[in-house]
XYZ file of C-alpha atoms in Angstrom:
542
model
C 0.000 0.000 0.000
C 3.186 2.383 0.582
C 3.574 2.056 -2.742
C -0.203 3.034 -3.674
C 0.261 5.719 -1.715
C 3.603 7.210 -3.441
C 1.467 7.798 -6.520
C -1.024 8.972 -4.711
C 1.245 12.226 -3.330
C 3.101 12.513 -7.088
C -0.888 12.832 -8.238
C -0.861 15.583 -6.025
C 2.192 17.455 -7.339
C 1.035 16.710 -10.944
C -2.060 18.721 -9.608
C 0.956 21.333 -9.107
C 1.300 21.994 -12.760
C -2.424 22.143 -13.225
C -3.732 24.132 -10.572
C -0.944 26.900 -11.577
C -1.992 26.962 -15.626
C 1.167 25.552 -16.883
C -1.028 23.434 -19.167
C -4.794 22.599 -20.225
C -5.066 19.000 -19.533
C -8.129 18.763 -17.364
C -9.908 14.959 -18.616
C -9.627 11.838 -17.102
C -8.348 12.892 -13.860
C -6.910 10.295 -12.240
C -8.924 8.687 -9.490
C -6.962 6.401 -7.183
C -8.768 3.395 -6.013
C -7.973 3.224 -2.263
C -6.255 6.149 -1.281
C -4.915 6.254 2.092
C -6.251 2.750 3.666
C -4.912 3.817 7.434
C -3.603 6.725 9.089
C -0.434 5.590 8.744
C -0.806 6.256 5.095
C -2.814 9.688 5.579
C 0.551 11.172 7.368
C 2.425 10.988 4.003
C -0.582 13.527 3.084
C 0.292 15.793 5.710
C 3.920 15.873 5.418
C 3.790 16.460 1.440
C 2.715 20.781 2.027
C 6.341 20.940 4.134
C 8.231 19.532 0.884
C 5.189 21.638 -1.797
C 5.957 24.927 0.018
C 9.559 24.822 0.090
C 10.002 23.548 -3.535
C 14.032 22.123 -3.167
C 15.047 25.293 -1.401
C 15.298 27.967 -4.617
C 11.717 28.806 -5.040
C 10.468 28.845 -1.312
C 7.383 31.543 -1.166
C 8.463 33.056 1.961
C 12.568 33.283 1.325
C 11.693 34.970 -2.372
C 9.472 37.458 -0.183
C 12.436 38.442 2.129
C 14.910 39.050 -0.439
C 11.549 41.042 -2.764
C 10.880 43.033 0.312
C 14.475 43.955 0.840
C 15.467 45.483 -2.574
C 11.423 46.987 -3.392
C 11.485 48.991 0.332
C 14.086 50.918 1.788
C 15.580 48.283 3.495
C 18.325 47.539 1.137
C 20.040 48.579 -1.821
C 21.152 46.405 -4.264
C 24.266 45.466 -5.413
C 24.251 45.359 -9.216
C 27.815 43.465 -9.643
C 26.847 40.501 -7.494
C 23.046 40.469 -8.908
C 22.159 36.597 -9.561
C 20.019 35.934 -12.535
C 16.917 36.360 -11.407
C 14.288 39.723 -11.001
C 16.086 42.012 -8.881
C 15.434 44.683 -10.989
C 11.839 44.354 -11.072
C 12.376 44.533 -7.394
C 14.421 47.411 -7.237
C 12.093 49.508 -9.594
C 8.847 48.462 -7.961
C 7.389 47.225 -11.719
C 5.081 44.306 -10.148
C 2.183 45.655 -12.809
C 4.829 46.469 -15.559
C 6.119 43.284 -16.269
C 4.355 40.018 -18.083
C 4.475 37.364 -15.234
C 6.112 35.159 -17.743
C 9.393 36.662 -17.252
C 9.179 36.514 -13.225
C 11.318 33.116 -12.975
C 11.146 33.660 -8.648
C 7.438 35.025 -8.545
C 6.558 32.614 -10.926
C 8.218 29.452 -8.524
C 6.475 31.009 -5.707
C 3.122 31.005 -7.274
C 3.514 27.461 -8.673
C 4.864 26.390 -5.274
C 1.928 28.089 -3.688
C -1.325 26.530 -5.240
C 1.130 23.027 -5.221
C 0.780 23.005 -1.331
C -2.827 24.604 -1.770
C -3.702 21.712 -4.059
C -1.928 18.883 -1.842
C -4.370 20.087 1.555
C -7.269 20.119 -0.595
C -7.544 16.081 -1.848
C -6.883 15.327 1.583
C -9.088 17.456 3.560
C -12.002 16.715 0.930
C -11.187 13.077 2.058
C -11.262 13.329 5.299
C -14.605 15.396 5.454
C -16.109 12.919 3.496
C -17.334 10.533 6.396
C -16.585 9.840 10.368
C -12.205 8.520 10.925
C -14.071 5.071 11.612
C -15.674 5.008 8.539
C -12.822 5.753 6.603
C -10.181 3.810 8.459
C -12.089 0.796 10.108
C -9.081 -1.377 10.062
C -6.992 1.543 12.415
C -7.830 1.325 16.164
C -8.766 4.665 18.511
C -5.762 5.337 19.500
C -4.653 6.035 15.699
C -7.325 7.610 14.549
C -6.890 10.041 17.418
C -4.190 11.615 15.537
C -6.820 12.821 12.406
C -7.258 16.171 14.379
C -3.657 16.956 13.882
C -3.301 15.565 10.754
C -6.491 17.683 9.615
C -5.002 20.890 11.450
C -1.690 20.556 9.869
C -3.569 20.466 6.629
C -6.098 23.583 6.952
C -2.884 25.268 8.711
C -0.561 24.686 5.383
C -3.698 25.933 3.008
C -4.117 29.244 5.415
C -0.429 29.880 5.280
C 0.117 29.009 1.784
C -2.872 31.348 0.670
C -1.367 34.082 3.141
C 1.849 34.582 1.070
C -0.914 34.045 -2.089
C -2.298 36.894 -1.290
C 0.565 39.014 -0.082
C 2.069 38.276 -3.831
C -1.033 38.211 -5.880
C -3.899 40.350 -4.335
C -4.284 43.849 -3.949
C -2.776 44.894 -0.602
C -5.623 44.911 2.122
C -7.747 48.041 3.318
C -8.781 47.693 6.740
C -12.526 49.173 6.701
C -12.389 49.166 2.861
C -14.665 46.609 0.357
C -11.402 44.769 -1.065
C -13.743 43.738 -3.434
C -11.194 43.229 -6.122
C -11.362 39.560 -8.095
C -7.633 38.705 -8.960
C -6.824 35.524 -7.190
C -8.171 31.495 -7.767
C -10.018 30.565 -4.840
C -9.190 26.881 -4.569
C -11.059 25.026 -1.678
C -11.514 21.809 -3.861
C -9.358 19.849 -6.436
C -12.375 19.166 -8.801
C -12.673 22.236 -10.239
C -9.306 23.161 -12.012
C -10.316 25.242 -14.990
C -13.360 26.609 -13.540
C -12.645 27.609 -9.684
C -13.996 31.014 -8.301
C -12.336 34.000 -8.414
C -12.042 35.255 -5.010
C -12.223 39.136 -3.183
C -9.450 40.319 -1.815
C -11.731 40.084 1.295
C -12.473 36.509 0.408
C -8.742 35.462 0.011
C -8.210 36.916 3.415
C -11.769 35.313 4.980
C -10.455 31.718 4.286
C -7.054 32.497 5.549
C -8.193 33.368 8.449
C -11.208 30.618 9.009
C -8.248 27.520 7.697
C -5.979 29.093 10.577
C -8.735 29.147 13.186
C -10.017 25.487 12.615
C -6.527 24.535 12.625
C -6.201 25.992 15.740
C -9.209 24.442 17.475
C -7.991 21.190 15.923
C -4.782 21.062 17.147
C -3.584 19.987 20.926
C -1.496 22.280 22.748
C 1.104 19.556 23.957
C 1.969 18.143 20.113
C 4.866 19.075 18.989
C 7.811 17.292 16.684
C 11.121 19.092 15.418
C 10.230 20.610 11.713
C 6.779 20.502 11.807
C 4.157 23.659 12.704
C 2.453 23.046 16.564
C -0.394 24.972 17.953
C 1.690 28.131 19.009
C 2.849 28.140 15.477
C -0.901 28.470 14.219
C -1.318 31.237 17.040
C 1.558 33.037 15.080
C 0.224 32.894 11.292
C -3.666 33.800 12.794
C -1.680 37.157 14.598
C 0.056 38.160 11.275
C -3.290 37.830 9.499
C -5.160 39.332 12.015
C -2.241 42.297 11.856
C -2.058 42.440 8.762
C -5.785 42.724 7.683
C -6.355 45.491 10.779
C -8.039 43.536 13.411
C -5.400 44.447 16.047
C -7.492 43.540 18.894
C -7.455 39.682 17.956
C -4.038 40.115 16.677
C -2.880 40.957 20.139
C -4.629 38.087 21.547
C -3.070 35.572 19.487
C 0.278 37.049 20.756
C -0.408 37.106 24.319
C -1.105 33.524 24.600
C 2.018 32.733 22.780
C 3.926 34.874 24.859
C 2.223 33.413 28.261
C 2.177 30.275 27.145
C 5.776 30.290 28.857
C 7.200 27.907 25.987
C 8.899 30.489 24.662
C 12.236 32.987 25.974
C 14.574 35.042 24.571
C 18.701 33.227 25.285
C 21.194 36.012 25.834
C 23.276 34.154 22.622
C 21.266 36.763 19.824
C 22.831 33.793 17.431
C 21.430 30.930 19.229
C 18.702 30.630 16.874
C 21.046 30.968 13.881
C 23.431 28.333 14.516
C 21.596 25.281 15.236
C 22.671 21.987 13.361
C 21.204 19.648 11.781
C 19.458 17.254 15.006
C 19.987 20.189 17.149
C 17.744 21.585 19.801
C 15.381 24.388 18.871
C 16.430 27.349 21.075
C 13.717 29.184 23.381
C 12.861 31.725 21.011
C 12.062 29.392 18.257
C 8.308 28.617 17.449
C 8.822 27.235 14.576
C 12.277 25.776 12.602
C 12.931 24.595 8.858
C 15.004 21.189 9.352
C 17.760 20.652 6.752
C 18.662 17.177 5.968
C 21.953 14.857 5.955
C 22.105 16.128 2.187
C 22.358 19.814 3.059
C 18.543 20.629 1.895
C 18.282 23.992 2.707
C 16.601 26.934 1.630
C 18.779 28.543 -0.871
C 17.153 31.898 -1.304
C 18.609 33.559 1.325
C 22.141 33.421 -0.389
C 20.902 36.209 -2.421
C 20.282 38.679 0.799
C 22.503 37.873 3.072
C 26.355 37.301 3.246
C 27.882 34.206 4.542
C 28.421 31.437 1.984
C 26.796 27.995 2.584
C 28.678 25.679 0.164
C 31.597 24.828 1.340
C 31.234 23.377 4.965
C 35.026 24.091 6.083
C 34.101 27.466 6.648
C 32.899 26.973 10.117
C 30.429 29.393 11.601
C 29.905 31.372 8.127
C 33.130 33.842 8.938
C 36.930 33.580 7.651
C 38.413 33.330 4.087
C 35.931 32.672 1.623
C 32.760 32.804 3.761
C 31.583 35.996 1.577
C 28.314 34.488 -0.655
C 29.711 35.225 -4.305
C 25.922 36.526 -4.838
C 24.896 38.143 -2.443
C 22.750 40.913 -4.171
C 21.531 42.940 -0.904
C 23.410 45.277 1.707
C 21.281 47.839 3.969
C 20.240 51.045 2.520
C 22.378 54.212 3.642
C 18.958 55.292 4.476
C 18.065 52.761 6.721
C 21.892 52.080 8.459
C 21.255 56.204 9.331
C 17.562 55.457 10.541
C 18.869 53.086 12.924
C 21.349 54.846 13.949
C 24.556 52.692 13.265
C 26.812 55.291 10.903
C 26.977 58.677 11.264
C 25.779 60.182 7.844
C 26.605 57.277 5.047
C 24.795 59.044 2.637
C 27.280 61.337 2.979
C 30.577 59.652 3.249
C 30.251 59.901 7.237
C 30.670 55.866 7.985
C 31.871 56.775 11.628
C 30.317 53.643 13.689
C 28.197 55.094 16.436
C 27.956 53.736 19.776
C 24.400 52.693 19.396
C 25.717 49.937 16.869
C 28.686 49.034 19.255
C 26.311 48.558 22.265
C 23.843 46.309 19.730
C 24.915 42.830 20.183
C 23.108 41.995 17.002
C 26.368 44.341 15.427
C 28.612 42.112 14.082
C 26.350 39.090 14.886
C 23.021 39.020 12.687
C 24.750 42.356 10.859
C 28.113 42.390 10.027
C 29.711 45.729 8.589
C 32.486 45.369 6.208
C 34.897 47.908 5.091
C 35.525 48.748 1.567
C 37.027 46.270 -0.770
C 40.410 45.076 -0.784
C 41.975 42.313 -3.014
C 42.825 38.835 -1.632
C 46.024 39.032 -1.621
C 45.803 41.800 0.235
C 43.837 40.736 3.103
C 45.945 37.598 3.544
C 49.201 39.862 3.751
C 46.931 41.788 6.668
C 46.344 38.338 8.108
C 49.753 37.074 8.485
C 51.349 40.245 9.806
C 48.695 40.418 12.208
C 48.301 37.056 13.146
C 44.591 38.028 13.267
C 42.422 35.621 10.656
C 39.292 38.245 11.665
C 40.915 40.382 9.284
C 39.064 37.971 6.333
C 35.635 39.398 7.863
C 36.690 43.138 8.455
C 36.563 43.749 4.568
C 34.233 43.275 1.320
C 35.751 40.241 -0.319
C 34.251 40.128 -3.736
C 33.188 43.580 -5.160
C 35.329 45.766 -5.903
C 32.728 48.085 -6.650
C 32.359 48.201 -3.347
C 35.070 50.240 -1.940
C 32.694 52.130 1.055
C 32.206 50.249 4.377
C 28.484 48.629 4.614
C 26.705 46.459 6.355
C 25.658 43.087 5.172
C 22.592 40.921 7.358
C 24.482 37.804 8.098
C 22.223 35.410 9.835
C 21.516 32.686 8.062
C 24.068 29.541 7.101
C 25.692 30.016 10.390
C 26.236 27.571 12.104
C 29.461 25.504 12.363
C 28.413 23.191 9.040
C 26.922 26.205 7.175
C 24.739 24.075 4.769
C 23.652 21.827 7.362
C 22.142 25.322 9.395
C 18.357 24.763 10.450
C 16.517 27.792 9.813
C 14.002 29.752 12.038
C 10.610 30.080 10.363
C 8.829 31.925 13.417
C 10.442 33.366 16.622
C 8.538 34.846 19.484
C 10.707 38.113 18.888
C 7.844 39.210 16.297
C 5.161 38.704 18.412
C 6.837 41.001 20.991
C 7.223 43.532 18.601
C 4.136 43.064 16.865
C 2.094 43.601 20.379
C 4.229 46.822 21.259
C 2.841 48.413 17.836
C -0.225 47.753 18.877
C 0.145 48.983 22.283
C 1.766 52.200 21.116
C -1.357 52.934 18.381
C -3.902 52.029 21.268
C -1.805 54.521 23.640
C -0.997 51.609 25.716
C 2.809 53.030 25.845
C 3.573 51.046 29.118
C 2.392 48.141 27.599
C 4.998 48.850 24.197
C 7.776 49.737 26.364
C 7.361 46.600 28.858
C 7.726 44.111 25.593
C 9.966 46.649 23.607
C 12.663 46.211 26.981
C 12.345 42.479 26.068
C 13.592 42.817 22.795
C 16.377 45.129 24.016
C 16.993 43.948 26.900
C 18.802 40.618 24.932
C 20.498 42.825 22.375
C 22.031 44.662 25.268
C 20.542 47.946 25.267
C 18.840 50.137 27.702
C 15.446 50.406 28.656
C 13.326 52.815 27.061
C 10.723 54.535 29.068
C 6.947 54.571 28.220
C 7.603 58.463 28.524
C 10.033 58.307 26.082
C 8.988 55.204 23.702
C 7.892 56.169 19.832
C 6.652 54.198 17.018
C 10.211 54.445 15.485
C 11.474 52.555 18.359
C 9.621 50.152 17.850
C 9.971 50.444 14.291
C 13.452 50.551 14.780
C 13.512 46.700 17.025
C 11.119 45.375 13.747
C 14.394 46.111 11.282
C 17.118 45.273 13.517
C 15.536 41.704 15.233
C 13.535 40.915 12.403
C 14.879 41.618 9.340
C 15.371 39.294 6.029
C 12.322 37.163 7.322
C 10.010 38.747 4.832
C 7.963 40.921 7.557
C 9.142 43.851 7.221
C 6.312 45.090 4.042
C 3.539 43.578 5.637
C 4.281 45.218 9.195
C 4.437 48.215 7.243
C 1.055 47.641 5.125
C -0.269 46.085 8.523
C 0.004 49.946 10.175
C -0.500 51.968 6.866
C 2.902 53.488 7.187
C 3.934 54.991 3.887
C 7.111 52.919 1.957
C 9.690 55.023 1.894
C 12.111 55.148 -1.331
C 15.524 54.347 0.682
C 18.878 55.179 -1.380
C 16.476 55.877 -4.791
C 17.169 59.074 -6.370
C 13.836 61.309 -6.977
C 11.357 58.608 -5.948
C 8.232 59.483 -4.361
C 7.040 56.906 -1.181
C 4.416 54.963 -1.831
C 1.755 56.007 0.679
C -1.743 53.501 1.836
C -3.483 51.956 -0.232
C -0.582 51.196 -2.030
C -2.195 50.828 -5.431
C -0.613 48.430 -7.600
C 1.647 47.256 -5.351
C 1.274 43.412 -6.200
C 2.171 41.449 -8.948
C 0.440 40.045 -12.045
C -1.152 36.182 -12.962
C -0.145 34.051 -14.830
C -1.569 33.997 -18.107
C -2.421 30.347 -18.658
C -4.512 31.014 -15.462
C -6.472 33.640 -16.697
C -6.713 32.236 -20.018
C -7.703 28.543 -18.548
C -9.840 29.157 -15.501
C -13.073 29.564 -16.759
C -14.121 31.545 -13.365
C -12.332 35.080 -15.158
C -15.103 35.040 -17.587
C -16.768 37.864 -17.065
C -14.335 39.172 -14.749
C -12.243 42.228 -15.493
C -8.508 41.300 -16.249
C -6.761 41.657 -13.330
C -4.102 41.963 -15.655
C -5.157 45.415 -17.177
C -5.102 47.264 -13.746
């Protein structure tokens, strides 16, 4: 039956290729004959979203959204010599409803990796509602088919998250109070229907999101939990981004409080203890929720592109040293942003004089690393043996010699002593800290912000600030500094209608709420295919 079964999950990638409009095959769909016979067999079904989502590491929806959010805000500039081949530009110049999808290789993996998990929770869940666990595994006894809950609130948990990122990429951004009655995006509850599924509102998208998250939720026990895989508190987290996101700040506080009483969950004084964990090790306290690599180094490539350390060659222990410099690493913090925070003087301006803000950050030098300008190999290693100091490798840029000005490079993933081998933090309680002191602050709660901004600096080693004092750039400050290169930065922005600031661009105007066009176009196949456009507007043509 395994074997059955196998076919059964590479049926539901196949569905990948349909659900996305890569082609127009819709008749005889394959029916299997006995799919999953025992629960056993139904946890292959819940695993397969973990492997959809993350598509082999280069086309993971959520990395491709960091390193998008980094070069389209002000968060980063990019740098054109090490530019991989993929859309930067687009990025960079904001184009999302300039440019035919077609040419989006990244957006295009994230949407086909996106309604591939979509589609692989659907056939199972439609299974599963079908008819009672005893009915559909009579063979299994109680104490197995106690384990459907979970299986059925990983599921509805993998299509919420999977249609949060969806819509984040695909839908007009959301206007709290508004209609978001704009049609763009499949709504794709069922297998069945491949060329003819509803077109979805913006408020529709955003309605199941939220309703998959919240059954998940009441489906899933408190005390389960396995390395890898999402847990309860993990749900709490993607229901208090969508809650955030889509204005409802009242629940979205609520979902972080009981993560943050729970008690599960701590912030180590090691800022790089979540950073560094091997393959088999122990999640740290912060973590809520950790990508596993594998024996074979299965990682999530993206993040080569946005941040510095180089995970390919696992002599270079801890990501630092002679050759640990990413050959393509495309993104380095914006002049604009390193003076926002407060950690040069005036680069803009040729002032790179470190300030002591940065020096009493001990996320400076750890998460961020600053590099001075470019010197030669050959160089460095005559620096290094006169020294007898082999820090000297990290003190300058390696590669570019375009890039002869000190900068500052976000250097926390690949870390840890076998770089490729790194597990990688999907959720940390950190957010939800920061995310609740927003909230406090725009509710006037500014005891409340400054009690769970001190967390956040209390770790990183800086001093308290007062509720007198506190301001939403504080906290806005924390949200760059802690969080950055997880892809939260636009929606925390979007989430608190903050305008998006132009960075290091030249005569660029910010893009103020609602943000109007700011999300990129479908595929054509899928317009052209899915019979539920007709008599739609293009949501092309906007």
């Amino acid at each position: 039956m395994k074997n059955i079964q196998y076919k059964i999950s590479f049926l539901t990638v196949i569905f990948t290729v349909l659900i996305s409009g890569c082609t127009n095959f819709t008749e005889p769909r394959y029916e299997p004959e006995f799919p999953w016979q025992t629960v056993d067999q139904l946890e292959m079904a819940a695993t397969l979203p973990y492997t959809a989502f993350t598509g082999g590491g280069w086309s993971d929806p959520a990395a491709i959204y960091a390193f998008y959010e980094m070069l389209a805000t002000d968060f980063s500039t990019a740098i054109e010599q090490g530019a991989p081949n993929n859309e930067w530009p687009q990025f960079v110049n904001r184009t999302h409803r300039q440019v035919d999808f077609e040419s989006l290789a990244w957006i295009g993996g994230a949407y086909t990796n996106l309604f591939g998990t979509i589609a692989g929770c659907n056939e199972p869940l439609e299974f599963l509602n079908s008819a009672e666990p005893k009915a559909l595994f009579p063979s299994d006894p109680d104490s197995k088919l106690a384990e459907i809950p979970r299986i059925k609130a990983e599921l509805y948990f993998w299509r919420g998250f999977a249609y949060t990122w969806a819509a984040l990429y695909f839908c007009p951004p959301y206007v709290p109070g508004g209609t978001n009655a704009d049609q763009v995006l499949p709504l794709k509850t069922t297998n069945l229907n491949a060329n003819n599924t509803p077109i979805g509102t913006t408020q529709e998208i955003w309605n199941l999101v939220i309703s998959d998250l919240t059954t998940a939720k009441s489906l899933m026990s408190k005390t389960w939990h396995v390395n890898g895989r999402i847990d309860y508190y993990t749900i709490c987290g993607a229901l208090a981004r969508a809650y955030f996101y889509t204005g409802d700040f009242s629940k979205a506080e609520a979902e972080c409080t009981e993560i943050i009483s729970s008690g599960k969950y701590s912030l180590p004084a090691d800022v790089m203890a979540a950073w560094t964990v091997p393959l088999g090790g122990a999640e740290p306290s912060e973590v809520i929720w950790m990508y596993d690599t594998n024996t074979h180094g299965l990682f999530i490539n993206v993040f080569t592109v946005l941040s510095r350390a180089y995970p390919y060659d696992d002599n270079i222990h801890g990501g630092r040293g002679k050759g640990s410099e990413c050959t393509w690493v495309t993104c380095k913090l914006s002049n604009a942003m390193i003076k926002k925070i407060g950690w040069m003087t005036d680069p803009a301006n040729g002032d790179y004089t470190v300030t002591s803000t940065a020096l009493a950050d001990k996320r400076y030098g750890n998460t961020w690393l600053r590099v001075e300008g470019y010197k030669p190999s050959d160089q460095i290693e005559a620096e290094v043996i006169s020294t007898g100091d082999s820090t000297v490798w990290d003190k300058y840029e390696q590669n570019y010699d375009s890039q002869n000005m000190p900068h500052i490079y976000l250097d926390k993933y690949y870390r840890g002593y076998t770089p490729s081998k790194t597990n990688q933090p999907r959720m940390r309680v950190p957010e939800f800290y920061i995310m609740r002191a927003a909230i406090r602050y725009k509710n006037n709660d500014k005891n409340g912000a400054a009690a769970d901004l001190k967390v956040i600096r209390d770790r990183a080693g800086l001093p308290e600030i007062s509720a007198s004092a506190i301001t939403d750039s504080d906290i806005d400050r924390e949200m760059v500094i802690e969080m950055g290169g997880e892809g939260l930065y636009l929606p925390y922005i979007m989430a608190l209608q903050k305008p998006i600031l132009p960075g290091d661009r030249n005569g660029v105007a910010p893009v103020n709420p609602p943000y109007t066009g700011w999300y990129w176009k479908m595929p054509i196949n899928e317009i052209r295919i899915n019979a539920g456009y007709i008599g739609i507007p293009d949501p092309n043509s906007k």
